[in-house]
PDB file of C-alpha atoms and ligand atoms in Angstrom:
ATOM      1  CA  MET H   1      20.585   6.222  -8.414  1.00  0.00           C
ATOM      2  CA  ALA H   2      17.267   6.561  -7.048  1.00  0.00           C
ATOM      3  CA  THR H   3      15.037   3.602  -7.493  1.00  0.00           C
ATOM      4  CA  LYS H   4      12.023   4.756  -9.649  1.00  0.00           C
ATOM      5  CA  ILE H   5       8.744   3.730  -8.043  1.00  0.00           C
ATOM      6  CA  LEU H   6       5.002   3.979  -9.309  1.00  0.00           C
ATOM      7  CA  ILE H   7       2.850   4.236  -6.016  1.00  0.00           C
ATOM      8  CA  ASP H   8      -0.917   2.550  -6.483  1.00  0.00           C
ATOM      9  CA  THR H   9      -2.679   3.960  -3.368  1.00  0.00           C
ATOM     10  CA  ASP H  10      -6.134   4.385  -1.666  1.00  0.00           C
ATOM     11  CA  PRO H  11      -5.133   6.961   0.729  1.00  0.00           C
ATOM     12  CA  GLY H  12      -6.047   6.738   3.701  1.00  0.00           C
ATOM     13  CA  VAL H  13      -4.033   7.393   6.864  1.00  0.00           C
ATOM     14  CA  ASP H  14      -1.453   4.909   6.436  1.00  0.00           C
ATOM     15  CA  ASP H  15      -1.132   5.581   2.669  1.00  0.00           C
ATOM     16  CA  THR H  16      -0.668   9.146   3.526  1.00  0.00           C
ATOM     17  CA  MET H  17       2.158   8.161   5.707  1.00  0.00           C
ATOM     18  CA  ALA H  18       3.477   5.999   3.036  1.00  0.00           C
ATOM     19  CA  ILE H  19       3.624   8.663   0.087  1.00  0.00           C
ATOM     20  CA  LEU H  20       4.947  11.136   2.539  1.00  0.00           C
ATOM     21  CA  LEU H  21       7.565   8.970   3.433  1.00  0.00           C
ATOM     22  CA  ALA H  22       8.386   7.921  -0.221  1.00  0.00           C
ATOM     23  CA  LEU H  23       8.398  11.702  -1.397  1.00  0.00           C
ATOM     24  CA  ARG H  24      10.826  12.666   1.471  1.00  0.00           C
ATOM     25  CA  SER H  25      13.172   9.737   0.639  1.00  0.00           C
ATOM     26  CA  PRO H  26      16.196  10.379  -1.791  1.00  0.00           C
ATOM     27  CA  GLU H  27      16.752   6.815  -2.466  1.00  0.00           C
ATOM     28  CA  LEU H  28      13.381   6.673  -4.119  1.00  0.00           C
ATOM     29  CA  GLU H  29      12.234   8.798  -7.364  1.00  0.00           C
ATOM     30  CA  VAL H  30       8.394   8.767  -7.381  1.00  0.00           C
ATOM     31  CA  VAL H  31       7.251   8.812 -10.987  1.00  0.00           C
ATOM     32  CA  GLY H  32       3.396   8.900 -10.442  1.00  0.00           C
ATOM     33  CA  LEU H  33       0.661   8.023  -8.293  1.00  0.00           C
ATOM     34  CA  THR H  34      -2.476   5.965  -9.141  1.00  0.00           C
ATOM     35  CA  SER H  35      -5.669   5.762  -7.128  1.00  0.00           C
ATOM     36  CA  ILE H  36      -7.779   2.837  -6.456  1.00  0.00           C
ATOM     37  CA  PHE H  37     -10.987   2.269  -4.219  1.00  0.00           C
ATOM     38  CA  GLY H  38     -10.450   0.692  -0.867  1.00  0.00           C
ATOM     39  CA  ASN H  39     -10.191   2.928   2.156  1.00  0.00           C
ATOM     40  CA  THR H  40     -12.857   5.152   0.509  1.00  0.00           C
ATOM     41  CA  SER H  41     -14.030   5.764  -3.025  1.00  0.00           C
ATOM     42  CA  VAL H  42     -11.747   6.170  -5.728  1.00  0.00           C
ATOM     43  CA  GLU H  43     -12.883   9.869  -6.544  1.00  0.00           C
ATOM     44  CA  VAL H  44     -11.718  10.585  -2.966  1.00  0.00           C
ATOM     45  CA  THR H  45      -8.675   8.732  -2.927  1.00  0.00           C
ATOM     46  CA  ALA H  46      -7.688  10.411  -6.138  1.00  0.00           C
ATOM     47  CA  GLN H  47      -8.125  13.802  -4.790  1.00  0.00           C
ATOM     48  CA  ASN H  48      -6.081  12.939  -1.704  1.00  0.00           C
ATOM     49  CA  ALA H  49      -3.285  11.602  -3.976  1.00  0.00           C
ATOM     50  CA  LEU H  50      -3.271  15.187  -5.786  1.00  0.00           C
ATOM     51  CA  ARG H  51      -3.340  16.730  -2.264  1.00  0.00           C
ATOM     52  CA  LEU H  52      -0.287  14.698  -0.935  1.00  0.00           C
ATOM     53  CA  VAL H  53       1.803  15.397  -4.268  1.00  0.00           C
ATOM     54  CA  GLU H  54       1.072  19.273  -3.602  1.00  0.00           C
ATOM     55  CA  LEU H  55       1.711  19.202   0.040  1.00  0.00           C
ATOM     56  CA  GLU H  56       5.338  18.218  -0.796  1.00  0.00           C
ATOM     57  CA  GLY H  57       5.896  20.526  -3.662  1.00  0.00           C
ATOM     58  CA  HIS H  58       5.571  17.766  -6.116  1.00  0.00           C
ATOM     59  CA  ASP H  59       2.743  19.603  -8.294  1.00  0.00           C
ATOM     60  CA  SER H  60       3.741  18.346 -11.466  1.00  0.00           C
ATOM     61  CA  LEU H  61       3.696  14.677 -10.123  1.00  0.00           C
ATOM     62  CA  PRO H  62       1.320  12.783 -12.486  1.00  0.00           C
ATOM     63  CA  VAL H  63      -1.626  11.321 -10.700  1.00  0.00           C
ATOM     64  CA  ALA H  64      -4.179   9.064 -12.529  1.00  0.00           C
ATOM     65  CA  LYS H  65      -7.700   7.919 -11.046  1.00  0.00           C
ATOM     66  CA  GLY H  66      -8.149   3.898 -11.162  1.00  0.00           C
ATOM     67  CA  ALA H  67     -10.552   1.408 -11.013  1.00  0.00           C
ATOM     68  CA  SER H  68     -13.841   2.178  -8.661  1.00  0.00           C
ATOM     69  CA  ARG H  69     -14.773  -1.626  -8.175  1.00  0.00           C
ATOM     70  CA  PRO H  70     -13.120  -4.913  -8.184  1.00  0.00           C
ATOM     71  CA  LEU H  71     -12.912  -7.138 -11.171  1.00  0.00           C
ATOM     72  CA  ALA H  72     -15.181  -9.975 -10.468  1.00  0.00           C
ATOM     73  CA  ARG H  73     -16.640  -9.754  -6.688  1.00  0.00           C
ATOM     74  CA  PRO H  74     -19.241  -7.031  -5.403  1.00  0.00           C
ATOM     75  CA  LEU H  75     -17.760  -3.816  -4.066  1.00  0.00           C
ATOM     76  CA  ARG H  76     -17.024  -4.456  -0.086  1.00  0.00           C
ATOM     77  CA  GLN H  77     -17.656  -1.955   2.268  1.00  0.00           C
ATOM     78  CA  PRO H  78     -15.176   0.646   2.128  1.00  0.00           C
ATOM     79  CA  GLY H  79     -12.546   1.336   4.991  1.00  0.00           C
ATOM     80  CA  THR H  80     -14.389   4.578   6.127  1.00  0.00           C
ATOM     81  CA  HIS H  81     -14.959   3.331   9.479  1.00  0.00           C
ATOM     82  CA  VAL H  82     -11.054   3.055   9.882  1.00  0.00           C
ATOM     83  CA  HIS H  83      -9.887   6.259   7.845  1.00  0.00           C
ATOM     84  CA  GLY H  84     -12.972   8.538   7.523  1.00  0.00           C
ATOM     85  CA  GLU H  85     -15.495   9.327   4.783  1.00  0.00           C
ATOM     86  CA  ASP H  86     -12.812  11.465   3.055  1.00  0.00           C
ATOM     87  CA  GLY H  87      -9.807   9.006   3.909  1.00  0.00           C
ATOM     88  CA  MET H  88      -8.318  11.870   6.063  1.00  0.00           C
ATOM     89  CA  GLY H  89      -9.467  10.934   9.370  1.00  0.00           C
ATOM     90  CA  GLY H  90     -12.477  13.300   8.828  1.00  0.00           C
ATOM     91  CA  THR H  91     -10.693  16.361   8.774  1.00  0.00           C
ATOM     92  CA  HIS H  92     -11.759  17.497   5.281  1.00  0.00           C
ATOM     93  CA  PRO H  93      -8.789  19.185   3.845  1.00  0.00           C
ATOM     94  CA  PRO H  94      -9.286  21.831   1.365  1.00  0.00           C
ATOM     95  CA  PRO H  95      -9.634  20.746  -2.364  1.00  0.00           C
ATOM     96  CA  PRO H  96      -6.337  20.230  -4.371  1.00  0.00           C
ATOM     97  CA  HIS H  97      -5.291  22.522  -7.278  1.00  0.00           C
ATOM     98  CA  GLY H  98      -4.041  19.952  -9.594  1.00  0.00           C
ATOM     99  CA  LYS H  99      -6.017  18.076 -12.087  1.00  0.00           C
ATOM    100  CA  LEU H 100      -5.987  14.076 -12.774  1.00  0.00           C
ATOM    101  CA  LEU H 101      -4.374  12.616 -15.883  1.00  0.00           C
ATOM    102  CA  PRO H 102      -6.849  12.447 -18.731  1.00  0.00           C
ATOM    103  CA  MET H 103      -6.111   8.400 -18.533  1.00  0.00           C
ATOM    104  CA  PRO H 104      -7.016   5.532 -16.433  1.00  0.00           C
ATOM    105  CA  ALA H 105      -4.496   4.421 -13.951  1.00  0.00           C
ATOM    106  CA  ALA H 106      -3.817   1.132 -15.841  1.00  0.00           C
ATOM    107  CA  GLN H 107      -3.068   2.794 -19.186  1.00  0.00           C
ATOM    108  CA  PHE H 108      -0.811   5.065 -17.124  1.00  0.00           C
ATOM    109  CA  ILE H 109       0.934   1.972 -15.362  1.00  0.00           C
ATOM    110  CA  VAL H 110       1.395   0.446 -18.913  1.00  0.00           C
ATOM    111  CA  GLU H 111       2.748   3.677 -20.622  1.00  0.00           C
ATOM    112  CA  MET H 112       5.398   4.342 -17.617  1.00  0.00           C
ATOM    113  CA  VAL H 113       6.614   0.678 -17.360  1.00  0.00           C
ATOM    114  CA  ARG H 114       7.387   0.806 -21.109  1.00  0.00           C
ATOM    115  CA  PHE H 115       8.846   4.145 -21.197  1.00  0.00           C
ATOM    116  CA  HIS H 116      11.299   3.121 -18.345  1.00  0.00           C
ATOM    117  CA  PRO H 117      11.866  -0.877 -19.262  1.00  0.00           C
ATOM    118  CA  GLY H 118      13.476  -2.620 -16.167  1.00  0.00           C
ATOM    119  CA  GLU H 119      13.431   0.479 -14.037  1.00  0.00           C
ATOM    120  CA  ILE H 120      10.005   0.822 -12.247  1.00  0.00           C
ATOM    121  CA  THR H 121       9.093  -0.670  -8.973  1.00  0.00           C
ATOM    122  CA  LEU H 122       5.436  -1.107  -8.473  1.00  0.00           C
ATOM    123  CA  VAL H 123       4.566  -0.348  -4.891  1.00  0.00           C
ATOM    124  CA  PRO H 124       0.588  -1.088  -4.588  1.00  0.00           C
ATOM    125  CA  LEU H 125      -0.737   0.044  -0.898  1.00  0.00           C
ATOM    126  CA  GLY H 126      -4.418  -0.868  -1.784  1.00  0.00           C
ATOM    127  CA  PRO H 127      -6.599  -3.395  -3.626  1.00  0.00           C
ATOM    128  CA  LEU H 128      -4.776  -4.751  -6.805  1.00  0.00           C
ATOM    129  CA  THR H 129      -7.376  -3.999  -9.346  1.00  0.00           C
ATOM    130  CA  ASN H 130      -5.303  -1.276 -11.241  1.00  0.00           C
ATOM    131  CA  ILE H 131      -2.396  -3.562 -11.201  1.00  0.00           C
ATOM    132  CA  ALA H 132      -4.274  -6.569 -12.635  1.00  0.00           C
ATOM    133  CA  LEU H 133      -5.884  -4.371 -15.408  1.00  0.00           C
ATOM    134  CA  ALA H 134      -2.495  -3.043 -16.413  1.00  0.00           C
ATOM    135  CA  VAL H 135      -1.318  -6.747 -16.619  1.00  0.00           C
ATOM    136  CA  LEU H 136      -4.440  -7.505 -18.781  1.00  0.00           C
ATOM    137  CA  LEU H 137      -4.259  -4.721 -20.982  1.00  0.00           C
ATOM    138  CA  GLU H 138      -0.417  -5.336 -21.603  1.00  0.00           C
ATOM    139  CA  PRO H 139       0.915  -8.490 -20.267  1.00  0.00           C
ATOM    140  CA  GLY H 140       4.456  -7.723 -21.805  1.00  0.00           C
ATOM    141  CA  ILE H 141       4.736  -5.182 -18.751  1.00  0.00           C
ATOM    142  CA  VAL H 142       5.290  -8.169 -16.562  1.00  0.00           C
ATOM    143  CA  SER H 143       9.028  -8.646 -17.964  1.00  0.00           C
ATOM    144  CA  LEU H 144       9.449  -4.693 -17.946  1.00  0.00           C
ATOM    145  CA  VAL H 145       8.842  -4.025 -14.355  1.00  0.00           C
ATOM    146  CA  LYS H 146      11.662  -4.318 -12.160  1.00  0.00           C
ATOM    147  CA  GLU H 147       9.664  -5.522  -9.075  1.00  0.00           C
ATOM    148  CA  VAL H 148       6.390  -5.392  -7.305  1.00  0.00           C
ATOM    149  CA  VAL H 149       6.614  -4.590  -3.412  1.00  0.00           C
ATOM    150  CA  LEU H 150       3.027  -4.504  -2.161  1.00  0.00           C
ATOM    151  CA  MET H 151       1.562  -4.020   1.297  1.00  0.00           C
ATOM    152  CA  GLY H 152      -1.140  -6.753   1.437  1.00  0.00           C
ATOM    153  CA  GLY H 153      -1.799 -10.220   2.609  1.00  0.00           C
ATOM    154  CA  SER H 154      -0.808 -12.534   5.415  1.00  0.00           C
ATOM    155  CA  ALA H 155       0.992 -15.523   5.389  1.00  0.00           C
ATOM    156  CA  TYR H 156       0.591 -16.786   9.103  1.00  0.00           C
ATOM    157  CA  ALA H 157      -1.163 -13.584  11.124  1.00  0.00           C
ATOM    158  CA  ARG H 158      -4.503 -14.404   9.593  1.00  0.00           C
ATOM    159  CA  GLY H 159      -6.669 -11.560   8.307  1.00  0.00           C
ATOM    160  CA  ASN H 160      -7.779  -8.106   9.375  1.00  0.00           C
ATOM    161  CA  ALA H 161     -10.708  -7.691   6.736  1.00  0.00           C
ATOM    162  CA  THR H 162     -12.014 -11.124   7.659  1.00  0.00           C
ATOM    163  CA  PRO H 163     -10.599 -13.972   9.863  1.00  0.00           C
ATOM    164  CA  ALA H 164      -8.947 -15.299   6.737  1.00  0.00           C
ATOM    165  CA  ALA H 165      -7.861 -12.298   4.372  1.00  0.00           C
ATOM    166  CA  GLU H 166      -6.052  -8.970   4.629  1.00  0.00           C
ATOM    167  CA  ALA H 167      -7.962  -5.937   3.581  1.00  0.00           C
ATOM    168  CA  ASN H 168      -6.211  -5.028   0.385  1.00  0.00           C
ATOM    169  CA  ILE H 169      -6.332  -8.606  -0.893  1.00  0.00           C
ATOM    170  CA  CYS H 170      -9.851  -9.321   0.174  1.00  0.00           C
ATOM    171  CA  ASN H 171     -10.946  -6.276  -1.438  1.00  0.00           C
ATOM    172  CA  ASP H 172     -10.198  -7.443  -5.048  1.00  0.00           C
ATOM    173  CA  PRO H 173      -9.056 -11.528  -4.754  1.00  0.00           C
ATOM    174  CA  HIS H 174      -9.244 -11.967  -8.476  1.00  0.00           C
ATOM    175  CA  ALA H 175      -7.067  -9.137  -9.164  1.00  0.00           C
ATOM    176  CA  ALA H 176      -4.582 -10.240  -6.420  1.00  0.00           C
ATOM    177  CA  SER H 177      -4.523 -13.877  -7.959  1.00  0.00           C
ATOM    178  CA  ILE H 178      -3.358 -12.319 -11.321  1.00  0.00           C
ATOM    179  CA  VAL H 179      -0.616 -10.148  -9.704  1.00  0.00           C
ATOM    180  CA  PHE H 180       0.553 -13.058  -7.725  1.00  0.00           C
ATOM    181  CA  ARG H 181       0.439 -15.508 -10.565  1.00  0.00           C
ATOM    182  CA  ALA H 182       2.122 -12.793 -13.002  1.00  0.00           C
ATOM    183  CA  GLY H 183       5.720 -14.178 -12.687  1.00  0.00           C
ATOM    184  CA  TRP H 184       7.376 -10.914 -11.869  1.00  0.00           C
ATOM    185  CA  PRO H 185       9.571 -10.481  -8.700  1.00  0.00           C
ATOM    186  CA  LEU H 186       7.350  -9.858  -6.102  1.00  0.00           C
ATOM    187  CA  THR H 187       7.598  -9.013  -2.402  1.00  0.00           C
ATOM    188  CA  MET H 188       4.747  -9.230   0.091  1.00  0.00           C
ATOM    189  CA  VAL H 189       4.638  -7.063   2.984  1.00  0.00           C
ATOM    190  CA  GLY H 190       1.889  -8.361   4.786  1.00  0.00           C
ATOM    191  CA  LEU H 191       0.299  -8.534   8.191  1.00  0.00           C
ATOM    192  CA  ASP H 192       2.831 -10.664   9.618  1.00  0.00           C
ATOM    193  CA  VAL H 193       5.318  -7.781   9.663  1.00  0.00           C
ATOM    194  CA  THR H 194       3.201  -4.823   9.680  1.00  0.00           C
ATOM    195  CA  THR H 195       1.298  -5.877  12.564  1.00  0.00           C
ATOM    196  CA  GLN H 196       4.762  -6.176  14.477  1.00  0.00           C
ATOM    197  CA  THR H 197       5.825  -2.534  14.190  1.00  0.00           C
ATOM    198  CA  VAL H 198       3.412  -0.526  16.505  1.00  0.00           C
ATOM    199  CA  MET H 199       3.411   3.644  16.396  1.00  0.00           C
ATOM    200  CA  THR H 200       2.758   4.536  19.932  1.00  0.00           C
ATOM    201  CA  PRO H 201       1.211   7.773  21.167  1.00  0.00           C
ATOM    202  CA  GLU H 202       4.359   9.096  22.323  1.00  0.00           C
ATOM    203  CA  TYR H 203       5.827   8.146  18.873  1.00  0.00           C
ATOM    204  CA  LEU H 204       2.836   9.964  17.037  1.00  0.00           C
ATOM    205  CA  ASP H 205       3.394  12.971  19.143  1.00  0.00           C
ATOM    206  CA  ASP H 206       7.093  13.208  18.574  1.00  0.00           C
ATOM    207  CA  LEU H 207       6.205  13.234  14.579  1.00  0.00           C
ATOM    208  CA  GLY H 208       3.818  16.115  15.641  1.00  0.00           C
ATOM    209  CA  LYS H 209       6.268  18.081  17.479  1.00  0.00           C
ATOM    210  CA  ALA H 210       8.443  18.379  14.119  1.00  0.00           C
ATOM    211  CA  GLY H 211       5.759  20.915  12.964  1.00  0.00           C
ATOM    212  CA  ASN H 212       6.481  20.672   9.221  1.00  0.00           C
ATOM    213  CA  PRO H 213       3.617  20.258   6.597  1.00  0.00           C
ATOM    214  CA  ALA H 214       3.999  16.461   6.294  1.00  0.00           C
ATOM    215  CA  THR H 215       3.854  15.881  10.058  1.00  0.00           C
ATOM    216  CA  GLU H 216       0.903  18.485  11.058  1.00  0.00           C
ATOM    217  CA  LEU H 217      -0.952  16.474   8.546  1.00  0.00           C
ATOM    218  CA  ILE H 218      -0.182  13.178  10.092  1.00  0.00           C
ATOM    219  CA  HIS H 219      -0.975  14.843  13.529  1.00  0.00           C
ATOM    220  CA  LYS H 220      -4.424  16.032  12.546  1.00  0.00           C
ATOM    221  CA  ILE H 221      -5.625  12.818  10.595  1.00  0.00           C
ATOM    222  CA  THR H 222      -4.360  10.131  12.886  1.00  0.00           C
ATOM    223  CA  PRO H 223      -6.587  10.418  15.557  1.00  0.00           C
ATOM    224  CA  HIS H 224      -9.836   8.816  13.832  1.00  0.00           C
ATOM    225  CA  TYR H 225      -7.360   5.848  12.967  1.00  0.00           C
ATOM    226  CA  GLN H 226      -5.999   5.465  16.581  1.00  0.00           C
ATOM    227  CA  ALA H 227      -9.683   5.550  17.543  1.00  0.00           C
ATOM    228  CA  TYR H 228     -10.369   2.394  15.260  1.00  0.00           C
ATOM    229  CA  PHE H 229      -7.107   0.682  16.708  1.00  0.00           C
ATOM    230  CA  ASP H 230      -8.381   1.050  20.080  1.00  0.00           C
ATOM    231  CA  GLN H 231     -12.064   0.035  19.519  1.00  0.00           C
ATOM    232  CA  PHE H 232     -11.177  -3.155  17.531  1.00  0.00           C
ATOM    233  CA  TYR H 233      -7.692  -4.430  19.101  1.00  0.00           C
ATOM    234  CA  GLY H 234      -7.684  -2.461  22.191  1.00  0.00           C
ATOM    235  CA  MET H 235      -4.266  -0.531  21.429  1.00  0.00           C
ATOM    236  CA  LYS H 236      -4.981   2.386  23.352  1.00  0.00           C
ATOM    237  CA  GLY H 237      -3.585   5.160  21.093  1.00  0.00           C
ATOM    238  CA  SER H 238      -1.208   2.809  19.067  1.00  0.00           C
ATOM    239  CA  ILE H 239      -1.418   1.475  15.427  1.00  0.00           C
ATOM    240  CA  HIS H 240      -0.034  -0.733  13.302  1.00  0.00           C
ATOM    241  CA  THR H 241       2.415   0.024  10.612  1.00  0.00           C
ATOM    242  CA  HIS H 242       0.928  -1.143   7.413  1.00  0.00           C
ATOM    243  CA  ASP H 243       1.722   1.050   4.247  1.00  0.00           C
ATOM    244  CA  PRO H 244       4.802   2.726   5.333  1.00  0.00           C
ATOM    245  CA  SER H 245       6.202  -0.704   5.770  1.00  0.00           C
ATOM    246  CA  ALA H 246       6.012  -1.506   2.072  1.00  0.00           C
ATOM    247  CA  VAL H 247       7.735   1.855   1.049  1.00  0.00           C
ATOM    248  CA  ALA H 248      10.491   1.237   3.733  1.00  0.00           C
ATOM    249  CA  CYS H 249      11.152  -2.285   2.077  1.00  0.00           C
ATOM    250  CA  VAL H 250      12.165  -0.336  -1.005  1.00  0.00           C
ATOM    251  CA  ILE H 251      14.195   1.995   0.673  1.00  0.00           C
ATOM    252  CA  ASP H 252      15.983  -0.612   2.738  1.00  0.00           C
ATOM    253  CA  PRO H 253      15.167  -4.143   2.306  1.00  0.00           C
ATOM    254  CA  SER H 254      17.656  -5.283   4.943  1.00  0.00           C
ATOM    255  CA  ILE H 255      14.993  -4.050   7.721  1.00  0.00           C
ATOM    256  CA  PHE H 256      12.838  -6.923   6.867  1.00  0.00           C
ATOM    257  CA  GLY H 257      13.631 -10.721   6.724  1.00  0.00           C
ATOM    258  CA  THR H 258      12.225 -12.820   3.848  1.00  0.00           C
ATOM    259  CA  GLU H 259      11.456 -16.271   2.723  1.00  0.00           C
ATOM    260  CA  SER H 260      10.730 -17.256  -0.750  1.00  0.00           C
ATOM    261  CA  MET H 261       7.903 -19.750  -1.324  1.00  0.00           C
ATOM    262  CA  PRO H 262       4.758 -20.056  -3.607  1.00  0.00           C
ATOM    263  CA  VAL H 263       1.688 -18.027  -2.148  1.00  0.00           C
ATOM    264  CA  TYR H 264      -1.805 -18.958  -3.321  1.00  0.00           C
ATOM    265  CA  VAL H 265      -4.745 -16.413  -3.293  1.00  0.00           C
ATOM    266  CA  GLU H 266      -8.103 -17.811  -2.785  1.00  0.00           C
ATOM    267  CA  THR H 267     -10.810 -16.073  -4.801  1.00  0.00           C
ATOM    268  CA  GLU H 268     -13.934 -17.810  -3.847  1.00  0.00           C
ATOM    269  CA  GLY H 269     -16.148 -18.482  -0.899  1.00  0.00           C
ATOM    270  CA  ARG H 270     -15.580 -17.462   2.620  1.00  0.00           C
ATOM    271  CA  CYS H 271     -11.881 -17.532   2.687  1.00  0.00           C
ATOM    272  CA  ALA H 272     -11.837 -15.361  -0.508  1.00  0.00           C
ATOM    273  CA  GLY H 273      -8.752 -13.099  -0.333  1.00  0.00           C
ATOM    274  CA  GLU H 274      -6.641 -15.583   1.901  1.00  0.00           C
ATOM    275  CA  THR H 275      -2.994 -15.666   0.956  1.00  0.00           C
ATOM    276  CA  VAL H 276      -1.801 -19.184   1.535  1.00  0.00           C
ATOM    277  CA  PRO H 277       1.784 -19.759   2.027  1.00  0.00           C
ATOM    278  CA  ASP H 278       3.351 -22.931   0.555  1.00  0.00           C
ATOM    279  CA  ARG H 279       6.389 -23.540   2.829  1.00  0.00           C
ATOM    280  CA  ARG H 280       6.899 -26.917   1.792  1.00  0.00           C
ATOM    281  CA  ARG H 281       6.906 -25.934  -1.983  1.00  0.00           C
ATOM    282  CA  GLN H 282       3.972 -28.423  -2.944  1.00  0.00           C
ATOM    283  CA  TRP H 283       2.218 -25.995  -5.200  1.00  0.00           C
ATOM    284  CA  LEU H 284       4.902 -25.433  -7.807  1.00  0.00           C
ATOM    285  CA  ASP H 285       2.525 -24.026 -10.490  1.00  0.00           C
ATOM    286  CA  GLU H 286       2.625 -20.832  -8.318  1.00  0.00           C
ATOM    287  CA  PRO H 287       5.620 -18.688  -8.869  1.00  0.00           C
ATOM    288  CA  PRO H 288       7.565 -17.796  -5.710  1.00  0.00           C
ATOM    289  CA  VAL H 289       7.128 -14.824  -3.658  1.00  0.00           C
ATOM    290  CA  LYS H 290       9.329 -13.164  -1.284  1.00  0.00           C
ATOM    291  CA  VAL H 291       7.169 -13.235   1.714  1.00  0.00           C
ATOM    292  CA  CYS H 292       8.353 -10.725   4.555  1.00  0.00           C
ATOM    293  CA  LEU H 293       8.069 -12.697   7.880  1.00  0.00           C
ATOM    294  CA  GLY H 294      10.595 -10.587  10.061  1.00  0.00           C
ATOM    295  CA  VAL H 295      11.282  -6.815  10.659  1.00  0.00           C
ATOM    296  CA  ASP H 296      13.447  -4.835  12.546  1.00  0.00           C
ATOM    297  CA  SER H 297      10.719  -2.600  13.915  1.00  0.00           C
ATOM    298  CA  THR H 298      13.356  -0.205  15.912  1.00  0.00           C
ATOM    299  CA  ARG H 299      15.102   0.439  12.760  1.00  0.00           C
ATOM    300  CA  LEU H 300      11.930   0.801  10.557  1.00  0.00           C
ATOM    301  CA  LEU H 301      10.411   3.355  13.046  1.00  0.00           C
ATOM    302  CA  ALA H 302      13.545   5.426  13.261  1.00  0.00           C
ATOM    303  CA  LEU H 303      13.615   5.494   9.462  1.00  0.00           C
ATOM    304  CA  ILE H 304      10.231   6.736   9.301  1.00  0.00           C
ATOM    305  CA  LYS H 305      10.679   9.223  12.064  1.00  0.00           C
ATOM    306  CA  GLU H 306      13.999  10.357  10.488  1.00  0.00           C
ATOM    307  CA  ARG H 307      12.386  11.134   7.161  1.00  0.00           C
ATOM    308  CA  LEU H 308       9.209  12.676   8.216  1.00  0.00           C
ATOM    309  CA  THR H 309      10.750  14.998  10.551  1.00  0.00           C
ATOM    310  CA  SER H 310      13.438  16.188   8.912  1.00  0.00           C
TER     311      SER H 310
HETATM  312  O1  RIB U 401      -4.581  -3.987   5.812  1.00  0.00           O
HETATM  313  C1  RIB U 401      -4.016  -2.800   5.668  1.00  0.00           C
HETATM  314  C2  RIB U 401      -4.300  -2.319   4.163  1.00  0.00           C
HETATM  315  O2  RIB U 401      -5.673  -1.922   4.049  1.00  0.00           O
HETATM  316  C3  RIB U 401      -3.822  -0.858   4.447  1.00  0.00           C
HETATM  317  O3  RIB U 401      -3.233  -0.665   2.962  1.00  0.00           O
HETATM  318  C4  RIB U 401      -4.575   0.314   4.402  1.00  0.00           C
HETATM  319  O4  RIB U 401      -4.454   1.604   3.967  1.00  0.00           O
HETATM  320  C5  RIB U 401      -6.006  -0.460   3.998  1.00  0.00           C
HETATM  321  O5  RIB U 401      -5.877  -0.288   2.883  1.00  0.00           O
HETATM  322 CA1   CA U 402      -3.774   1.314   1.813  1.00  0.00          CA
END
């Protein structure tokens, strides 16, 4: 039976790849999308989420708009320099036809989890504000969620938003702290693994050659993202594989090597958003998190290519 997943997302170039991967994978049943600020404003990410479900012919899939700002800290600069003002690499695709649900993302998350007790895997690909708001709204969902598999954080790879913090956690450390402390089964797919898997220009060209609507969209929106990686990391057209890694981890967890340990989220000061791994288990007041530390990049890239091009 397919795993029911609810994707919380800020599309976003890599979110787009991740959502398309999920919608094209028979192991998964996407039950809805919720949007969040991050790579651009929540208004724009919500429209992009609608566009993506329509592109794949899932017009009736529910999409709910979420939070526009973090729980407690000021809103950081959006990731438009990475993903474009439109979150779609500056390509300005036409508006979607569909409408957003008339309820906020947090409420939708609570309702879906209650409706499918023990069955939903939450897959957050952006700041964790919607997920934390859902927990605050109905703490009972923690025991009803099957698991949480999130793209975010960094155990040993340091940060990408600041020297200490990965972008999704940095964008709302208080929300991340609530999510990491909730006590549900949680897998952190962070920079330790997502930066190990590199999509080269040749790989991206191969995707483009498939010529289906999904790969055509990816082919259009990726150059802006590639330019960012080149400017900041000198990657010459290659990119890291962030959000698709989290979806792949639900499809086939055997691609990743994990270690269970408490992870503390720093909420204040210069290191806000840092995810501190406690390998020696000294901070046992923090619940254990499955931290992805290894990845079979060859298998991961093959899985993504196979699903997107078929
Ligand atoms: O650090 C990478 C994460 O930040 C990805 O989810 C990307 O889409 C941005 O949100
Ligand atoms: Ca994202």
